mmCIF file of C-alpha atoms and ligand atoms in Angstrom:
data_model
loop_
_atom_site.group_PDB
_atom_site.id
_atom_site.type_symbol
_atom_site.label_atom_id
_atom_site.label_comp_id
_atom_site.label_asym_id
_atom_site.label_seq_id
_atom_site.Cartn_x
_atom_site.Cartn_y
_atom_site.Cartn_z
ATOM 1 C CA UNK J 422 -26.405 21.809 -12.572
ATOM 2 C CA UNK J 423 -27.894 24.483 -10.471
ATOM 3 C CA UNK J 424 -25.527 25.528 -7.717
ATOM 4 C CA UNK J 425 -27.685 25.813 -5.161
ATOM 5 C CA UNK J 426 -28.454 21.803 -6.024
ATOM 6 C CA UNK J 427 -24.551 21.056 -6.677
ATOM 7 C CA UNK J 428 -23.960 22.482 -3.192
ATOM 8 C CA UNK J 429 -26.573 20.070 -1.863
ATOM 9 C CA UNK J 430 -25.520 16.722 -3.847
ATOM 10 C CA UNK J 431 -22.468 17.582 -2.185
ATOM 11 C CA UNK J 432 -24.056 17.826 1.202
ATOM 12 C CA UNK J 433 -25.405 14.752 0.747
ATOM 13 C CA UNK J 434 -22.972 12.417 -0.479
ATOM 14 C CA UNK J 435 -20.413 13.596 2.004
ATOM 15 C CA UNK J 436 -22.963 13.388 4.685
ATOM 16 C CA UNK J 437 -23.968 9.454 3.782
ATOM 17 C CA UNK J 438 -19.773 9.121 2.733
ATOM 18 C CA UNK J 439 -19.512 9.744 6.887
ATOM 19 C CA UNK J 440 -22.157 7.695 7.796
ATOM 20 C CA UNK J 441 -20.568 4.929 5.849
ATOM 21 C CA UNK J 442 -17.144 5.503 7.053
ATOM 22 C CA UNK J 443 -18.841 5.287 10.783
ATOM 23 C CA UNK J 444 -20.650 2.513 10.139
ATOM 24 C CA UNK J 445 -17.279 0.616 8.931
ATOM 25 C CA UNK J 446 -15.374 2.034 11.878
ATOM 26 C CA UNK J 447 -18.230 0.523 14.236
ATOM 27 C CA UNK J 448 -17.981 -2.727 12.481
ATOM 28 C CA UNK J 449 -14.626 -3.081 12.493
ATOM 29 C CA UNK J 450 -14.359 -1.910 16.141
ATOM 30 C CA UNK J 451 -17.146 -3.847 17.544
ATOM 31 C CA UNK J 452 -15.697 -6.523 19.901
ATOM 32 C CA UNK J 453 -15.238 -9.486 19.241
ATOM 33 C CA UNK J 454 -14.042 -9.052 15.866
ATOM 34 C CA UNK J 455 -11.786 -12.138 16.001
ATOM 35 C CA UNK J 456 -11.296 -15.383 18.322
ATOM 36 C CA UNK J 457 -10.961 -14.886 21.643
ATOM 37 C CA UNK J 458 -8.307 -16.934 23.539
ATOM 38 C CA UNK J 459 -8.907 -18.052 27.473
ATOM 39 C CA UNK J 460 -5.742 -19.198 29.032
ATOM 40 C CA UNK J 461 -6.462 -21.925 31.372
ATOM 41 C CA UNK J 462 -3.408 -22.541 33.666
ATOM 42 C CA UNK J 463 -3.700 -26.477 33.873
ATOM 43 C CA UNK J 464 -3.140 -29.435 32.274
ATOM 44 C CA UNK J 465 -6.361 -30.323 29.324
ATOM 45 C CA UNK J 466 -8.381 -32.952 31.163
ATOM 46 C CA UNK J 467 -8.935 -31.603 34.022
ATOM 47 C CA UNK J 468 -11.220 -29.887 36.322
ATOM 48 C CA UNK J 469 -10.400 -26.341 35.640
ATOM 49 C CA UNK J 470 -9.491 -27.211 31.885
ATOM 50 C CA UNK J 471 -13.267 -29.099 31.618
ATOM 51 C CA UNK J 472 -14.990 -26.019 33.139
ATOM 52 C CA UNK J 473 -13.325 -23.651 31.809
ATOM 53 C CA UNK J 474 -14.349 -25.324 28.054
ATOM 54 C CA UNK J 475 -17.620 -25.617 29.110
ATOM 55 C CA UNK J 476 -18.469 -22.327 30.105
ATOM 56 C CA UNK J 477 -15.841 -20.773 26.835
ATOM 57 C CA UNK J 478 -18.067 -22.850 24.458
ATOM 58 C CA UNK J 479 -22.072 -21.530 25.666
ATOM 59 C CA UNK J 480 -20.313 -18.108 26.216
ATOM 60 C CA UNK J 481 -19.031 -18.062 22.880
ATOM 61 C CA UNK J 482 -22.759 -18.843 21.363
ATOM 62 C CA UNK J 483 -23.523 -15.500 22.736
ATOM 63 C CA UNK J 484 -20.382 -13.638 20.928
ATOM 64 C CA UNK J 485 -20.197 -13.432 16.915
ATOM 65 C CA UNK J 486 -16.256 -15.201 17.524
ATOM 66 C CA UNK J 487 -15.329 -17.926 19.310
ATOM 67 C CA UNK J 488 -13.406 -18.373 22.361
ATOM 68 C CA UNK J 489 -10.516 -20.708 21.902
ATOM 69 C CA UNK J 490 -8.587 -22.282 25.029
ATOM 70 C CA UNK J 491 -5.187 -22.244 25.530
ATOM 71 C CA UNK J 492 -3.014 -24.547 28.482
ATOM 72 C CA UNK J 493 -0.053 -22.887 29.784
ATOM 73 C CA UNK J 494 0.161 -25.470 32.653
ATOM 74 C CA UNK J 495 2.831 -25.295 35.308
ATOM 75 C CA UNK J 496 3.768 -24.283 39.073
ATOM 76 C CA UNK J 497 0.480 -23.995 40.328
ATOM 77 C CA UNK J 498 -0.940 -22.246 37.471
ATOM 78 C CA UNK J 499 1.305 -19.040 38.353
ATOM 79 C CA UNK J 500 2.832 -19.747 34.754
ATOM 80 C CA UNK J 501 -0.216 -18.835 32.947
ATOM 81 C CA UNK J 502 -1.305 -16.257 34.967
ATOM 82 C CA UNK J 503 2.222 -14.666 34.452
ATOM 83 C CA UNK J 504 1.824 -14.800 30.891
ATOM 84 C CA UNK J 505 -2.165 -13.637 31.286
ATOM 85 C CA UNK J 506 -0.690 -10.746 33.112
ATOM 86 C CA UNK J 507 1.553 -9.600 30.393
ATOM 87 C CA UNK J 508 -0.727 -10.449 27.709
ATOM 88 C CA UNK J 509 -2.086 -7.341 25.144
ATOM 89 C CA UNK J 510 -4.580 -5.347 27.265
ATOM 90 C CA UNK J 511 -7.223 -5.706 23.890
ATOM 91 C CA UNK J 512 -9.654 -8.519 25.276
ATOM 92 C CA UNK J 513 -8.125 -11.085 23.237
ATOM 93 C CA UNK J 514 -6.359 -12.843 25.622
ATOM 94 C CA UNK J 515 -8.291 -13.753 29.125
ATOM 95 C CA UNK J 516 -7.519 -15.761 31.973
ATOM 96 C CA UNK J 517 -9.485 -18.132 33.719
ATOM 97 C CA UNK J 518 -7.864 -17.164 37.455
ATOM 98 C CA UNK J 519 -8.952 -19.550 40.517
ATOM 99 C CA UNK J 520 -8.804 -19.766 44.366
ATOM 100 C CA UNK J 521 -4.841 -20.427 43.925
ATOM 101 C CA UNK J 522 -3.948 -18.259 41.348
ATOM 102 C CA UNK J 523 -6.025 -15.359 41.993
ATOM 103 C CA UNK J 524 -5.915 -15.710 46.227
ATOM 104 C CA UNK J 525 -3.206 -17.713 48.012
ATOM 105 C CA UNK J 526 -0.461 -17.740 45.150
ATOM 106 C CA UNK J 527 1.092 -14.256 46.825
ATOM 107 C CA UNK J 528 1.701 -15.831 50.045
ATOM 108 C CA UNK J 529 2.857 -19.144 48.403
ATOM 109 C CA UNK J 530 5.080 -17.618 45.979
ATOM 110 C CA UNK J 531 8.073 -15.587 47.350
ATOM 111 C CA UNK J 532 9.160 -13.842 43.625
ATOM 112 C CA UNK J 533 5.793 -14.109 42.348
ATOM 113 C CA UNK J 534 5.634 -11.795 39.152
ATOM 114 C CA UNK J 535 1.812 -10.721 39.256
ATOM 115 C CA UNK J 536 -0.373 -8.811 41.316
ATOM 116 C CA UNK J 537 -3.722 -10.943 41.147
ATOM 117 C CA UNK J 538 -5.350 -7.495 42.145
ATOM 118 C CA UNK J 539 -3.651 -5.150 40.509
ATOM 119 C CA UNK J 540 -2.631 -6.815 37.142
ATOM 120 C CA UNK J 541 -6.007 -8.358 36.531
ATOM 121 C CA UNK J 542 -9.736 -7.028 36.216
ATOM 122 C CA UNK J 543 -12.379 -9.101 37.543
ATOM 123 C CA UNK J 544 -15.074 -10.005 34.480
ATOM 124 C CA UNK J 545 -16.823 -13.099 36.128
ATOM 125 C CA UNK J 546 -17.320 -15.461 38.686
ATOM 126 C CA UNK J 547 -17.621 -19.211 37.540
ATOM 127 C CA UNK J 548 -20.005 -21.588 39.608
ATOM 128 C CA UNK J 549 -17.958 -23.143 42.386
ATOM 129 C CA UNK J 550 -16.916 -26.714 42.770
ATOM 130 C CA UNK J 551 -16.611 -29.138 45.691
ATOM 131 C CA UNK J 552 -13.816 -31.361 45.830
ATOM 132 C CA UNK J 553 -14.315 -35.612 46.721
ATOM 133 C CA UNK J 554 -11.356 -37.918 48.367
ATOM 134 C CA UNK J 555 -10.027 -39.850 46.130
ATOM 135 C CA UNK J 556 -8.013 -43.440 45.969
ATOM 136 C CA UNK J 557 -7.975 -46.322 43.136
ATOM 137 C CA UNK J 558 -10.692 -48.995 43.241
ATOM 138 C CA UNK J 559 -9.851 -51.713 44.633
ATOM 139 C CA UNK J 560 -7.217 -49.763 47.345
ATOM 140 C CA UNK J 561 -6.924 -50.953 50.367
ATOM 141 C CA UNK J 562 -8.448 -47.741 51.998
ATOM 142 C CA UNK J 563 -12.059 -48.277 52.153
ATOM 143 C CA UNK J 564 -12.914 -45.054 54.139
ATOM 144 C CA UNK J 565 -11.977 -41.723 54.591
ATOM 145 C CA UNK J 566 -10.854 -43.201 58.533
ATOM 146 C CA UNK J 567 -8.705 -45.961 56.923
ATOM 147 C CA UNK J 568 -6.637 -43.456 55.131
ATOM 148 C CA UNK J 569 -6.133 -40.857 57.923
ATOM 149 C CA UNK J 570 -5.510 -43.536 60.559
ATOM 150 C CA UNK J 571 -2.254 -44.729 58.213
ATOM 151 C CA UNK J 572 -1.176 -41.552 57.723
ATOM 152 C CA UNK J 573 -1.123 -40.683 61.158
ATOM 153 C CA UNK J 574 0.536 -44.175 62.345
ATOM 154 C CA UNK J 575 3.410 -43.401 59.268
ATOM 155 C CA UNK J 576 3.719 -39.499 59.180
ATOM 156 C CA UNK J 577 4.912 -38.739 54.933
ATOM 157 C CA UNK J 578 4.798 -42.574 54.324
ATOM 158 C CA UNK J 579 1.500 -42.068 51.843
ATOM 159 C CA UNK J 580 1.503 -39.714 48.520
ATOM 160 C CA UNK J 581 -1.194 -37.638 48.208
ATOM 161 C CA UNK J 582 -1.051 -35.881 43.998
ATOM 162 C CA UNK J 583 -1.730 -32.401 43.666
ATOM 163 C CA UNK J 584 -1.820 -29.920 40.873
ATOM 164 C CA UNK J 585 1.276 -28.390 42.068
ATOM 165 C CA UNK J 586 1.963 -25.818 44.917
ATOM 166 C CA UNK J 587 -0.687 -23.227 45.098
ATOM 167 C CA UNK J 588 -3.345 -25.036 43.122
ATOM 168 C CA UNK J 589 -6.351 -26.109 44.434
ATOM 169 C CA UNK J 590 -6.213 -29.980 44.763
ATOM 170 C CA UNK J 591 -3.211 -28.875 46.872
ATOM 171 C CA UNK J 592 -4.593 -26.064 49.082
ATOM 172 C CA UNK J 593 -7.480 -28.398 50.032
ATOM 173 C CA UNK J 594 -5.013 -31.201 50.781
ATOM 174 C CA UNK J 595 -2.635 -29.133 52.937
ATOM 175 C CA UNK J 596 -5.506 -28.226 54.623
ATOM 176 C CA UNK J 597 -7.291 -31.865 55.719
ATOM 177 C CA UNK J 598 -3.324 -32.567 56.559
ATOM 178 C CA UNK J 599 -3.487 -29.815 58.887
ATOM 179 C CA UNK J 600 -7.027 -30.121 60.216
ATOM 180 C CA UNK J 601 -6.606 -34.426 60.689
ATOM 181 C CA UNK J 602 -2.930 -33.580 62.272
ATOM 182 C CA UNK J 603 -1.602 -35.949 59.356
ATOM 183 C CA UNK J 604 1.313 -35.659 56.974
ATOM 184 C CA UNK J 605 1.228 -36.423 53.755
ATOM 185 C CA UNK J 606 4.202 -36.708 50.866
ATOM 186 C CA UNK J 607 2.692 -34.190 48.314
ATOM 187 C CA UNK J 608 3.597 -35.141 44.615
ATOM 188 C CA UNK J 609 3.339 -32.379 42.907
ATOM 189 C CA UNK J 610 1.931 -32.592 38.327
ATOM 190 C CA UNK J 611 1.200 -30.066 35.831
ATOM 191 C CA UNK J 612 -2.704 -30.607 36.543
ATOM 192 C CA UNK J 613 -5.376 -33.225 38.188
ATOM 193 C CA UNK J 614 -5.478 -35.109 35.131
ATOM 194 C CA UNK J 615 -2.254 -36.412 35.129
ATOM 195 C CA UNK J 616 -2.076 -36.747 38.763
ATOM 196 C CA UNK J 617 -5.710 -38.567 38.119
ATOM 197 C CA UNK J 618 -3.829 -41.315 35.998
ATOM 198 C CA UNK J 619 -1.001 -42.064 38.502
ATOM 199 C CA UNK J 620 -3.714 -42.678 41.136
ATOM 200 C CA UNK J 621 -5.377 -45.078 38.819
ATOM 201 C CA UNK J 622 -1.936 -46.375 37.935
ATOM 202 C CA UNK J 623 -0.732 -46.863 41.615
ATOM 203 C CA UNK J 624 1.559 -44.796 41.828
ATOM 204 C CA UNK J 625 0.231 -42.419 44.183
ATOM 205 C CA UNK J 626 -2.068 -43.510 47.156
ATOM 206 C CA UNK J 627 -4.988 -40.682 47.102
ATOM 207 C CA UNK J 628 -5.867 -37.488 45.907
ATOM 208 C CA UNK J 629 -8.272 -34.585 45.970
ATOM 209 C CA UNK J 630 -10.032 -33.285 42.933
ATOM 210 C CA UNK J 631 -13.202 -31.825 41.938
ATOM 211 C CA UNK J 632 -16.285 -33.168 41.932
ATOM 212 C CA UNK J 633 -16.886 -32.776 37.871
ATOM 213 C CA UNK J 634 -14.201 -34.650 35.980
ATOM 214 C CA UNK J 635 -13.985 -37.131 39.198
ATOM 215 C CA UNK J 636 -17.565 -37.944 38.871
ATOM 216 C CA UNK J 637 -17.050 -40.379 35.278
ATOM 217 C CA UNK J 638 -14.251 -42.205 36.945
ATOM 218 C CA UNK J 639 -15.993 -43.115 40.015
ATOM 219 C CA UNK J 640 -19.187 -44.085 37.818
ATOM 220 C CA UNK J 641 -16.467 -45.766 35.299
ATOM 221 C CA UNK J 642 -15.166 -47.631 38.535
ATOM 222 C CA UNK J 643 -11.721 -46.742 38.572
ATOM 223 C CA UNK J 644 -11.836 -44.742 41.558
ATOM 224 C CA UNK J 645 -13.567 -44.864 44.324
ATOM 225 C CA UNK J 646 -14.788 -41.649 46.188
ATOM 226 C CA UNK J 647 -13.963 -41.901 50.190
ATOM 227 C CA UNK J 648 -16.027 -38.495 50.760
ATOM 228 C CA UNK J 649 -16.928 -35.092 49.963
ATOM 229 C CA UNK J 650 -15.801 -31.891 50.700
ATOM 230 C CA UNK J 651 -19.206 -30.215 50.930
ATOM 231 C CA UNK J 652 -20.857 -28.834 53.917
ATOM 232 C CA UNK J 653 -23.588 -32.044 52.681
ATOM 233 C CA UNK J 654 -23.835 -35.014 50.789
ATOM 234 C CA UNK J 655 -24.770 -34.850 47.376
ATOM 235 C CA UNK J 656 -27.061 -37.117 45.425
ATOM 236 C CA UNK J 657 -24.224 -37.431 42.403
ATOM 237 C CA UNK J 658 -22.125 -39.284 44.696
ATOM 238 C CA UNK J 659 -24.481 -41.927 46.128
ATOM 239 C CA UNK J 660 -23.429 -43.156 49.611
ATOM 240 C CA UNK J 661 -20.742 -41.097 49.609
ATOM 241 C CA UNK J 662 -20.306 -38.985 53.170
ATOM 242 C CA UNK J 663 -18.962 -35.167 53.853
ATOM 243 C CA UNK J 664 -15.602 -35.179 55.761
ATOM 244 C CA UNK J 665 -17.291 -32.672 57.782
ATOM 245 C CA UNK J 666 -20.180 -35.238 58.990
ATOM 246 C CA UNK J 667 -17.658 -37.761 59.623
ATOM 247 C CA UNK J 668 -13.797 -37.600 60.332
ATOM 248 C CA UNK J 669 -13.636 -33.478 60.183
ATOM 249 C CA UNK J 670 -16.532 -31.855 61.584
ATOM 250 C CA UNK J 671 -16.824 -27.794 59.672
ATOM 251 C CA UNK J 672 -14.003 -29.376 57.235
ATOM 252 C CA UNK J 673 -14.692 -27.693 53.566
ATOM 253 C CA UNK J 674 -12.572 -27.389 50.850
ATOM 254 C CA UNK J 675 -14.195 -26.309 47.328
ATOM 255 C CA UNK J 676 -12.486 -24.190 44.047
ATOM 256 C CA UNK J 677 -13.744 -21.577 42.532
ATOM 257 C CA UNK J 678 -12.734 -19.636 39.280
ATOM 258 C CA UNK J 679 -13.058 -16.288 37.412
ATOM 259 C CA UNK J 680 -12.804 -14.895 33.997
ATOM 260 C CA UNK J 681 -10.305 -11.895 34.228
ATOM 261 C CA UNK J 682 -8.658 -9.453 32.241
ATOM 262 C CA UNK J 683 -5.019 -8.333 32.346
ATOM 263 C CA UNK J 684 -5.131 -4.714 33.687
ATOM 264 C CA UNK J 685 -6.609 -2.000 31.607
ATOM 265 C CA UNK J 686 -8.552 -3.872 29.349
ATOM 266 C CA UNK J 687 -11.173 -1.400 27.793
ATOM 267 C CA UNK J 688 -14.251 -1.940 29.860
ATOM 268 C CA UNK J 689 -16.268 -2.674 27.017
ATOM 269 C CA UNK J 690 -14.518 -5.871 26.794
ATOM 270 C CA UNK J 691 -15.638 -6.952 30.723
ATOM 271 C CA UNK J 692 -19.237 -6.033 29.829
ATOM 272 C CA UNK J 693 -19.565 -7.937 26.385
ATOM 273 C CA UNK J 694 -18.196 -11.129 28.286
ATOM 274 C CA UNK J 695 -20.531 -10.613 31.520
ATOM 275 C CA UNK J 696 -23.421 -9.910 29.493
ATOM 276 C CA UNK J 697 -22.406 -12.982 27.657
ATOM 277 C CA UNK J 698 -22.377 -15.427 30.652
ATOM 278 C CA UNK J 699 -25.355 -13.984 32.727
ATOM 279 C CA UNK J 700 -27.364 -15.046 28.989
ATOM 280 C CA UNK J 701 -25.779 -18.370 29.260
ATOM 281 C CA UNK J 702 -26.862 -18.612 33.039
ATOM 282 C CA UNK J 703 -30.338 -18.279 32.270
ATOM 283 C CA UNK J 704 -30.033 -20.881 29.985
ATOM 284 C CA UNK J 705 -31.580 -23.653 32.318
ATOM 285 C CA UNK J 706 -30.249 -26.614 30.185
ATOM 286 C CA UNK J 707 -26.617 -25.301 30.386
ATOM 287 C CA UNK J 708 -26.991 -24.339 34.465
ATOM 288 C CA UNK J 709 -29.159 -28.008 34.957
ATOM 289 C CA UNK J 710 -25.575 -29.657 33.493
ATOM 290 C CA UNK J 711 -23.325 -28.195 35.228
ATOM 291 C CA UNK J 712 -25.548 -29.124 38.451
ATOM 292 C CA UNK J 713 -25.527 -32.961 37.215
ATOM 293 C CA UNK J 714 -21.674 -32.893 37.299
ATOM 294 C CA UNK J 715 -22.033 -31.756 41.101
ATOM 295 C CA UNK J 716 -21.224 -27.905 40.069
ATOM 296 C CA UNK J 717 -22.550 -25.482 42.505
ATOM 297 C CA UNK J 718 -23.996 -22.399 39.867
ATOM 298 C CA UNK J 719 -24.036 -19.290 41.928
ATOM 299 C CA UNK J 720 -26.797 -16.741 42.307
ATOM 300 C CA UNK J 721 -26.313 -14.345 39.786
ATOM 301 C CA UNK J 722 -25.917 -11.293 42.409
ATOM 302 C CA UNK J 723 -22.424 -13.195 43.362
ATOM 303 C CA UNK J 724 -21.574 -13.380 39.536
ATOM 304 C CA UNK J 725 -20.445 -10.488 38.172
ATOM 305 C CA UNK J 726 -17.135 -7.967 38.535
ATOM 306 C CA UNK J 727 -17.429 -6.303 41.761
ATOM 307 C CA UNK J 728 -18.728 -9.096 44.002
ATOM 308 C CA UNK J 729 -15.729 -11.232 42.151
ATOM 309 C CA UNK J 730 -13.076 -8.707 43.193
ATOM 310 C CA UNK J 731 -14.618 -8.475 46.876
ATOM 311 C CA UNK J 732 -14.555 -11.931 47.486
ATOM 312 C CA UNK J 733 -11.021 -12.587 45.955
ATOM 313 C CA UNK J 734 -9.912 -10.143 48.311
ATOM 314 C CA UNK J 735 -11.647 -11.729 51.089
ATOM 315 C CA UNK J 736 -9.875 -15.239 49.969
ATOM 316 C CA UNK J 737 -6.326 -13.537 50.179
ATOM 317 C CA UNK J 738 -7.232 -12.787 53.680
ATOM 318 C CA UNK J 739 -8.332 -16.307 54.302
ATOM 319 C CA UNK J 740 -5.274 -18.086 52.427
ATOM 320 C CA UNK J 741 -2.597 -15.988 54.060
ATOM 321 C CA UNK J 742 -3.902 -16.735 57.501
ATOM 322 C CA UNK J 743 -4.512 -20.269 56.217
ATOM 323 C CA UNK J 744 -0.783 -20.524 54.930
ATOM 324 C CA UNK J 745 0.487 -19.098 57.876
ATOM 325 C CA UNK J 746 -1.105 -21.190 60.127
ATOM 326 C CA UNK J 747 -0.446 -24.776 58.673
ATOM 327 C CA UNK J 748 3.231 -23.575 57.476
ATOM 328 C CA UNK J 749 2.964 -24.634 54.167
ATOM 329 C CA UNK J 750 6.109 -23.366 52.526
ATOM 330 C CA UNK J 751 7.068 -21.924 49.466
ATOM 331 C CA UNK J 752 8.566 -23.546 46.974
ATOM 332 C CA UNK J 753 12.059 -22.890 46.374
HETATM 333 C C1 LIG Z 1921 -6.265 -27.430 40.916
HETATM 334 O O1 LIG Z 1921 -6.049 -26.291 41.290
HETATM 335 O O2 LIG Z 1921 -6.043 -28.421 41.607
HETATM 336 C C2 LIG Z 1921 -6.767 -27.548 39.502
HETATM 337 O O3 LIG Z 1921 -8.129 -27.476 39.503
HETATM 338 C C3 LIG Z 1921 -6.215 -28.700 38.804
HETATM 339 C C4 LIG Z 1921 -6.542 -28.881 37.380
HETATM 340 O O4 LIG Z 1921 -7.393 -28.209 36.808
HETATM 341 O O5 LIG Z 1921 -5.935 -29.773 36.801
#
């Protein structure tokens, strides 16, 4: 062969022999190149659990992996975001954080060992959800009155479930105690759900939850809804009044949730995932069901990582005064 043509054969095969090797360095770089797990700090069943596999499953249509959910349930959820907080910084572990976790869990939790600021990025911000007053059919409390009338003639005499100190079901609880000047004895489980079954069971005399796994036992007629925590009623609960239009006026209680990331995550990572749930958002038959199951779905300018981080900031502000105020004490 002509050398001036063996030079340029070379030229060329080590020029495409690059290209290639780039190409299979992209590929095998490209994130999500393998399942992505979303550590959801409560129990399976319930509300956090059902909206958190929700919004994992039309997420993960956008993504060329899925997204598979994991329950480390326990103390509030602090447990899981402990163990989201340690987790591999690679984007295959994420945490679904919420309003205890991610806000009031510092002033809660005296040896708490995360930073919800500093050991998490923010990636997005879940549509809210209001939370509905809950007893068994067939209790003897027929209205939201009823119940806060007895607990105020025998202060701790009725048990109220929660999803353990710091979680939501129990923030909003200490709160109405605090705002109706009632007591309550607060039995504490490793999620709604369970806590859901005792109050069909009996065993416990009311509860709050959200509004979407509540909604199918109302409509199933094992519970009955004594009212909403919304600023107004809502036309999935029929009948059903706002605490704040009856017993509590400017009571509201609601949860909200974000995807994070433990700390220095590559932000390509937060991006993929956020581009990922803004498609699903426009998706009107994914945002129309979450609506039906009383879901409040966010504009998207409140969505996405930096109003996230400003309003989780503004909630630790809010919770610490909140905790302060009504004395709720840590745990021991
Ligand atoms: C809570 O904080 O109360 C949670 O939403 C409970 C749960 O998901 O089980």
């Amino acid at each position: 062969m002509n050398p001036f043509i063996r030079t340029a054969w070379r030229l060329v095969v080590g020029a495409s022999a690059l290209v290639g090797g780039l190409h299979g360095a992209a590929a095998q770089d490209a994130y999500p190149s393998r399942p992505v797990t979303w550590l959801v700090p409560f129990a399976v069943g319930g509300p956090t659990d059902a909206i958190a596999r929700t919004v994992a499953q039309r997420v993960a249509a956008e993504l060329p992996q899925p997204v598979i959910v994991d329950n480390p349930a326990g103390a509030g959820g602090t447990v899981g975001a402990q163990r989201a907080a340690r987790a591999k910084a690679d984007g295959y572990t994420l945490f679904v954080g919420h309003i205890g976790t991610m806000a009031a869990a510092p002033y809660l939790f005296k040896g708490l060992k995360y930073d919800p600021l500093k050991d998490f990025v923010p990636i997005f911000r879940f549509p809210d959800t209001p939370m509905v007053l809950l007893v068994k059919n067939g209790s003897r409390f027929k209205t939201a009155n009823d119940l806060l009338e007895e607990a105020r003639k025998k202060p701790g005499q009725l048990s109220f479930g929660t999803a353990g100190v710091g979680s939501s079901s129990h923030l909003a609880a200490e709160h109405l105690a605090a705002t109706a000047k009632v007591q309550f004895t607060f039995i504490p489980y490793k999620g709604t759900g369970p806590a859901m079954t005792d109050l069909v069971g009996g065993q416990i005399d009311a509860m709050l939850d959200q509004t979407n796994v509540s909604l199918p036992q109302i409509q199933g007629g094992r519970l009955k809804a004594l009212a909403l925590t919304s600023q107004s009623p809502m036309p999935q609960f029929p009948g059903v009044p706002t605490l704040a239009e009856t017993e509590l006026p400017g009571f509201l209680a609601s949860t909200w949730y974000g995807l994070y990331a433990p700390a220095g995550t590559p932000p390509v990572v937060v991006e993929t995932m956020r581009a990922a749930y803004m498609k699903a958002l426009a998706d009107t038959a994914f945002t129309d069901g979450l609506r039906k199951q009383g879901i409040d779905v966010l504009p998207n300018d409140r969505v996405g990582p930096a109003p996230l981080r400003e309003f989780a900031v503004s909630e630790q502000k809010k919770w610490e005064r909140v905790i302060r105020e009504a004395n709720i004490a840590p745990p021991l």
